[in-house]
C-alpha cells in the first residue's frame, strides 16, 4: 500500500510564475484595483513607460495585501502562520509572561453562535416542570430517544462487565495498569463488530486498522496532524459541522476551504464545485491535502450516493490527495435512503485504499458522548503508525473501555437497539418536520442524523447573514429556542437553521412549535 | 505524507521504547516464563492495588454508577462538558491539597482535566509556547518529554545540565548557561519545566533549587511548569515542597507558575487516564479548557473517582500506607543493589532509583553505556532505562523501577544483577590476575584476540 507521494510531486505541479501575481477578479474576497488601461495610451515609445508603472502598481498592491492583517476567512497566502498571530496579546492584569499566540486567540475568541447558544442553554435549561420558561435546546446533536435501552443494559450488566473476569472476581490489574494507548484489542474487536452491525453487514472492519481515542474530536485532530502540515488545507463541502473549525484548525494550522453546496441541488456535493475550489486553492499556492466529507452529513442529514462516492474517489485519486469520511451518524439513518460507507465502495472496487480514512465513534449511534469513544479506521499503514503514537495524548479510560467491550459484543442487544433507534428517530423527525411545515417552514430532504435543516429565509428581514443572525437572536432570546444558524455552518445561503430534535420528547414538540410561531408571526407582521 | 507522521522527533526509537519492545516479546512470568525479561523500565505503582480493590469492593454503589440508590447513568452518558464534573474537580483539588499537607489550597475552577499528564503537558505547551520557542528542562529528564513537549507543538527543549558532582541538583550557573545556549540557537525561551519529585532521579526538589528557579523566572519574565505527578510518592525527608508553597504571597508569579498532576503514579491508576493542569493564569485556563476537548476523561471515570477521592478517610489512609510501602520497597532495593556493589543516588521519592553503574562500563562513553544496557536487557534479562535516553550528560547511570512488581520478582531481579556483576568482575579480575603470568608473546597479542579465548 503506497501512501500518496510526498509533497515533492505536488511542488513540481505548482508553477508559480515570477511575473507580478494576477488574481481572478471574481475570486473569493481578493480585491485588486486594476489600473485603468485607458490612462495608458498610445505611442509605442511609451510601452515601457506604461508597463513599468503597472508592474510597480501591482507590486505595491501585493505588498499592501501582505501586510494587512488578514481576517480569518480570507485566504492567508504565503504568510507563515506564526507571524500573523503574534499580533494578539494576552489578557491579564499582572505583567504577563506571555501565553502562546494560540492560547491568546482561543481564550479571547468571540464564540460563534454555535457555542454561544449552547452556553446560554446550559445556564437556563428548559424543563417541562421545573423550568418551563427555560431555553429549549435544539442546538446540540444528542440523541436521548434510546438512552433508556442503553441504560437498562448497563444497569443489569455493569458490575460483571466492569470488574469481572470470567469468575466474577475483582480485577484491578485489568483496569488500573498501563494498556496500549490506542485502545484495548478486545474493544477494537468489539467496535469492529459494532460498526459491521451499524452498517448493516455491508462491510467488515479489521480491528487492527482501528485506532481508538477519547472521542471523535481527537480522532479528527490526530488525523489532521497526520495528513497536513501548517498552511495546508482540506476541502470540505459546506454547510458543515461548526465544531470542525475548532477541531481541525486550532492547533494543526490546517485551513478548511468550504465547498458550497446549494439548496437547488438539495445541498448535495458537486464534484465540479470541488474541482473549482481545488483549482482556486492551487492558484493561491495553498496545498490541498484532503477532502473531508460527512456521511450522513451534518447539518443537512443527506447521504452520499454510490455514484458520488465513486466520483469522490476518482477525484482524490486524480489529485493525489486523501479522503476523510466522517461516518459518525451511520447508525442514525432513519430515512428512506440507504447509507453506503466509503469502506464498502473501496473494498468492492479497485481504488487506492491508502488514501481513505473513516471517522466514527459512539457519541451519536450509541448516545454515549460522555464516555468519550472515537474511532479512526484507516487503510494507510503510515497513518496508522503515526496515529498509534499520537494516541497517547487522547487515550480512553480503561474502565470505560472494559464496560463497553461487553455491551458492544452483545450483538443481540445491539441489533435490537439499532432498530429501535432508527424507528424512534424516524418518528420524531416526522413529527418535527411536520410541525415546522405547518408554520410554513420547509426542511431539506434528509435521511440521517438527529436534526433537520430548516429554511426560515422568508422570515429574515434582510437576505443576508446579518438578517439570519437577527432571527437567530430573536429565536434564542425572545422565543428561547436555541438553534444553529446556517452561517455558523458556513452555509452561503442565508436563512437556513439546523434544529436538533432528538433531545425532545413528543410532548415538547407543540411547545417548540408554539414558540417558533410567535417569532414567525411577528416577522410576518413586520414584513 | 506529512512531516509529523514520518519524523522521529517523537523519540519512539530511543532505547526507552526499544527496551519495552524487547520486553513484550519475552516478558517474565514466574510460572510460564521464569527466564523472561523483568520489566524495570516502567514507572508504575502496583504496591497498593489491594487497597484500591477493597475500596471498590466495599463501594458497590459507586461502581454501579449509583448515588443514593439512583442510577446516574443518564447524566453521565451525556456529560461531555469540558469544564469537567464539578464533584470530581472539587475532590481532586482537595486531594492535591492533602498531598501537600494542606499547606496550600487548590481552587477547582483553576483545574483543567486532561486524559493523563501526557495530555496535560502537551496542552500546556500549546498554551504557553509557539512553534520555534523553547523550554528549559533540567537533565536527566523523563524520555517521554521529547514526544510530549516537542512533537506536535514544534517547541524545542534546551537542557539544563545537572551533574553527579552535586547529586544532579540544579545550579544557578547551569540554568543561566542553558538560557544562553538557547539564545545562541536563536530560540525564544518561554519557560522552565521541572519534574518535582524528579523523574528519573527520584529526589524531591530542595528549597534552594526552587528558589533558584523562582528567581530566574522572575528575572526573565518566563513561565515555570512544575510536573508534580510523583508528589504522593515522597516517602523520606526532607519531604515534598510544592512550588505552590514556595510562591505563596508572590502575586507577581501567579500568572507564571503552572502545575501538572495525575493519578497515574500516586494512585497507581495510569489506565484511568486522569491528568490535570492547575494554573491561576486566566488565559491559560480558558485556552487549556477548550483544548481539553481533545482529551476529555470519560464521565464514568470522573464519577467513580469523585466518590473515591471524596472519601477523605480512605484518601488519607491510602496516601500514608502507600508511602510506607514505597519506602520499604525502596530500602529493599537499595540494599540489594549494595550487595551487588552498586550504588545509587540518595533518593526519597518516586517509583525508581537512579543507579550508578559507571564502574561497570568498559569505557566512559555512551557507546559503552549502550553496550552495558543491551547486555543487561538481553543477557541478564532486566529492562532498565539507560541514562542517555534521559539525556544525562554522564554515561553509566540507569533508571531502575522497583514498584511495578512483586517482592519476589524484585529479589530475583537483584539476584540476576548480582550474578552478572560478580561474573563480570570475576572475568575482569581473571584477566587482571592472569596478566603477569602470561608469557610476553601473549601479552603482545591484541585485546580482541584475547577476548575470543574467553
PDB file of N, CA, C and O in Angstrom, chain B residues 402-427:
ATOM      1  N   UNK B 402      11.181  -0.020  40.735  1.00  0.00           N
ATOM      2  CA  UNK B 402      11.066  -1.112  41.703  1.00  0.00           C
ATOM      3  C   UNK B 402       9.652  -1.341  42.219  1.00  0.00           C
ATOM      4  O   UNK B 402       9.416  -2.222  43.044  1.00  0.00           O
ATOM      5  N   UNK B 403       8.703  -0.528  41.761  1.00  0.00           N
ATOM      6  CA  UNK B 403       7.368  -0.615  42.361  1.00  0.00           C
ATOM      7  C   UNK B 403       6.329  -1.297  41.494  1.00  0.00           C
ATOM      8  O   UNK B 403       5.148  -1.334  41.850  1.00  0.00           O
ATOM      9  N   UNK B 404       6.773  -1.821  40.342  1.00  0.00           N
ATOM     10  CA  UNK B 404       5.779  -2.403  39.446  1.00  0.00           C
ATOM     11  C   UNK B 404       5.834  -3.922  39.420  1.00  0.00           C
ATOM     12  O   UNK B 404       5.484  -4.550  38.431  1.00  0.00           O
ATOM     13  N   UNK B 405       6.276  -4.517  40.520  1.00  0.00           N
ATOM     14  CA  UNK B 405       6.404  -5.967  40.539  1.00  0.00           C
ATOM     15  C   UNK B 405       6.247  -6.474  41.974  1.00  0.00           C
ATOM     16  O   UNK B 405       6.245  -5.683  42.918  1.00  0.00           O
ATOM     17  N   UNK B 406       6.149  -7.779  42.127  1.00  0.00           N
ATOM     18  CA  UNK B 406       6.048  -8.327  43.475  1.00  0.00           C
ATOM     19  C   UNK B 406       7.439  -8.343  44.105  1.00  0.00           C
ATOM     20  O   UNK B 406       8.459  -8.209  43.418  1.00  0.00           O
ATOM     21  N   UNK B 407       7.468  -8.535  45.426  1.00  0.00           N
ATOM     22  CA  UNK B 407       8.747  -8.572  46.134  1.00  0.00           C
ATOM     23  C   UNK B 407       9.600  -9.715  45.613  1.00  0.00           C
ATOM     24  O   UNK B 407      10.826  -9.568  45.447  1.00  0.00           O
ATOM     25  N   UNK B 408       8.942 -10.829  45.352  1.00  0.00           N
ATOM     26  CA  UNK B 408       9.667 -11.992  44.840  1.00  0.00           C
ATOM     27  C   UNK B 408      10.372 -11.686  43.529  1.00  0.00           C
ATOM     28  O   UNK B 408      11.548 -12.033  43.331  1.00  0.00           O
ATOM     29  N   UNK B 409       9.678 -11.028  42.659  1.00  0.00           N
ATOM     30  CA  UNK B 409      10.265 -10.691  41.363  1.00  0.00           C
ATOM     31  C   UNK B 409      11.424  -9.721  41.548  1.00  0.00           C
ATOM     32  O   UNK B 409      12.455  -9.853  40.880  1.00  0.00           O
ATOM     33  N   UNK B 410      11.253  -8.786  42.455  1.00  0.00           N
ATOM     34  CA  UNK B 410      12.332  -7.830  42.701  1.00  0.00           C
ATOM     35  C   UNK B 410      13.579  -8.542  43.206  1.00  0.00           C
ATOM     36  O   UNK B 410      14.700  -8.281  42.763  1.00  0.00           O
ATOM     37  N   UNK B 411      13.374  -9.475  44.129  1.00  0.00           N
ATOM     38  CA  UNK B 411      14.513 -10.218  44.646  1.00  0.00           C
ATOM     39  C   UNK B 411      15.210 -11.002  43.550  1.00  0.00           C
ATOM     40  O   UNK B 411      16.438 -11.062  43.486  1.00  0.00           O
ATOM     41  N   UNK B 412      14.422 -11.595  42.679  1.00  0.00           N
ATOM     42  CA  UNK B 412      15.002 -12.323  41.557  1.00  0.00           C
ATOM     43  C   UNK B 412      15.836 -11.394  40.696  1.00  0.00           C
ATOM     44  O   UNK B 412      16.953 -11.715  40.278  1.00  0.00           O
ATOM     45  N   UNK B 413      15.265 -10.215  40.433  1.00  0.00           N
ATOM     46  CA  UNK B 413      15.984  -9.242  39.611  1.00  0.00           C
ATOM     47  C   UNK B 413      17.315  -8.878  40.251  1.00  0.00           C
ATOM     48  O   UNK B 413      18.356  -8.801  39.578  1.00  0.00           O
ATOM     49  N   UNK B 414      17.280  -8.676  41.578  1.00  0.00           N
ATOM     50  CA  UNK B 414      18.520  -8.322  42.292  1.00  0.00           C
ATOM     51  C   UNK B 414      19.523  -9.455  42.218  1.00  0.00           C
ATOM     52  O   UNK B 414      20.732  -9.232  42.042  1.00  0.00           O
ATOM     53  N   UNK B 415      19.027 -10.681  42.328  1.00  0.00           N
ATOM     54  CA  UNK B 415      19.918 -11.843  42.228  1.00  0.00           C
ATOM     55  C   UNK B 415      20.591 -11.864  40.868  1.00  0.00           C
ATOM     56  O   UNK B 415      21.803 -12.074  40.760  1.00  0.00           O
ATOM     57  N   UNK B 416      19.780 -11.695  39.836  1.00  0.00           N
ATOM     58  CA  UNK B 416      20.334 -11.736  38.481  1.00  0.00           C
ATOM     59  C   UNK B 416      21.412 -10.673  38.326  1.00  0.00           C
ATOM     60  O   UNK B 416      22.464 -10.895  37.728  1.00  0.00           O
ATOM     61  N   UNK B 417      21.107  -9.513  38.881  1.00  0.00           N
ATOM     62  CA  UNK B 417      22.042  -8.394  38.755  1.00  0.00           C
ATOM     63  C   UNK B 417      23.346  -8.721  39.469  1.00  0.00           C
ATOM     64  O   UNK B 417      24.441  -8.513  38.949  1.00  0.00           O
ATOM     65  N   UNK B 418      23.195  -9.292  40.664  1.00  0.00           N
ATOM     66  CA  UNK B 418      24.389  -9.624  41.448  1.00  0.00           C
ATOM     67  C   UNK B 418      25.238 -10.643  40.710  1.00  0.00           C
ATOM     68  O   UNK B 418      26.455 -10.495  40.598  1.00  0.00           O
ATOM     69  N   UNK B 419      24.585 -11.679  40.169  1.00  0.00           N
ATOM     70  CA  UNK B 419      25.346 -12.696  39.430  1.00  0.00           C
ATOM     71  C   UNK B 419      26.078 -12.061  38.270  1.00  0.00           C
ATOM     72  O   UNK B 419      27.247 -12.384  38.013  1.00  0.00           O
ATOM     73  N   UNK B 420      25.396 -11.184  37.593  1.00  0.00           N
ATOM     74  CA  UNK B 420      26.019 -10.526  36.447  1.00  0.00           C
ATOM     75  C   UNK B 420      27.247  -9.739  36.888  1.00  0.00           C
ATOM     76  O   UNK B 420      28.328  -9.849  36.291  1.00  0.00           O
ATOM     77  N   UNK B 421      27.078  -8.943  37.951  1.00  0.00           N
ATOM     78  CA  UNK B 421      28.186  -8.109  38.407  1.00  0.00           C
ATOM     79  C   UNK B 421      29.349  -8.970  38.861  1.00  0.00           C
ATOM     80  O   UNK B 421      30.506  -8.714  38.533  1.00  0.00           O
ATOM     81  N   UNK B 422      29.008 -10.037  39.602  1.00  0.00           N
ATOM     82  CA  UNK B 422      30.054 -10.939  40.087  1.00  0.00           C
ATOM     83  C   UNK B 422      30.819 -11.565  38.929  1.00  0.00           C
ATOM     84  O   UNK B 422      32.043 -11.559  38.908  1.00  0.00           O
ATOM     85  N   UNK B 423      30.081 -12.080  37.973  1.00  0.00           N
ATOM     86  CA  UNK B 423      30.771 -12.754  36.864  1.00  0.00           C
ATOM     87  C   UNK B 423      31.538 -11.751  36.034  1.00  0.00           C
ATOM     88  O   UNK B 423      32.616 -12.031  35.527  1.00  0.00           O
ATOM     89  N   UNK B 424      30.987 -10.580  35.943  1.00  0.00           N
ATOM     90  CA  UNK B 424      31.653  -9.538  35.170  1.00  0.00           C
ATOM     91  C   UNK B 424      32.964  -9.145  35.828  1.00  0.00           C
ATOM     92  O   UNK B 424      34.008  -9.054  35.186  1.00  0.00           O
ATOM     93  N   UNK B 425      32.901  -8.979  37.184  1.00  0.00           N
ATOM     94  CA  UNK B 425      34.131  -8.569  37.871  1.00  0.00           C
ATOM     95  C   UNK B 425      35.113  -9.720  37.940  1.00  0.00           C
ATOM     96  O   UNK B 425      36.314  -9.533  37.875  1.00  0.00           O
ATOM     97  N   UNK B 426      34.535 -10.926  38.021  1.00  0.00           N
ATOM     98  CA  UNK B 426      35.414 -12.096  38.033  1.00  0.00           C
ATOM     99  C   UNK B 426      36.240 -12.136  36.766  1.00  0.00           C
ATOM    100  O   UNK B 426      37.447 -12.330  36.796  1.00  0.00           O
ATOM    101  N   UNK B 427      35.547 -11.958  35.663  1.00  0.00           N
ATOM    102  CA  UNK B 427      36.287 -12.048  34.413  1.00  0.00           C
ATOM    103  C   UNK B 427      37.254 -10.886  34.289  1.00  0.00           C
ATOM    104  O   UNK B 427      38.325 -11.029  33.711  1.00  0.00           O
TER     105      UNK B 427
END
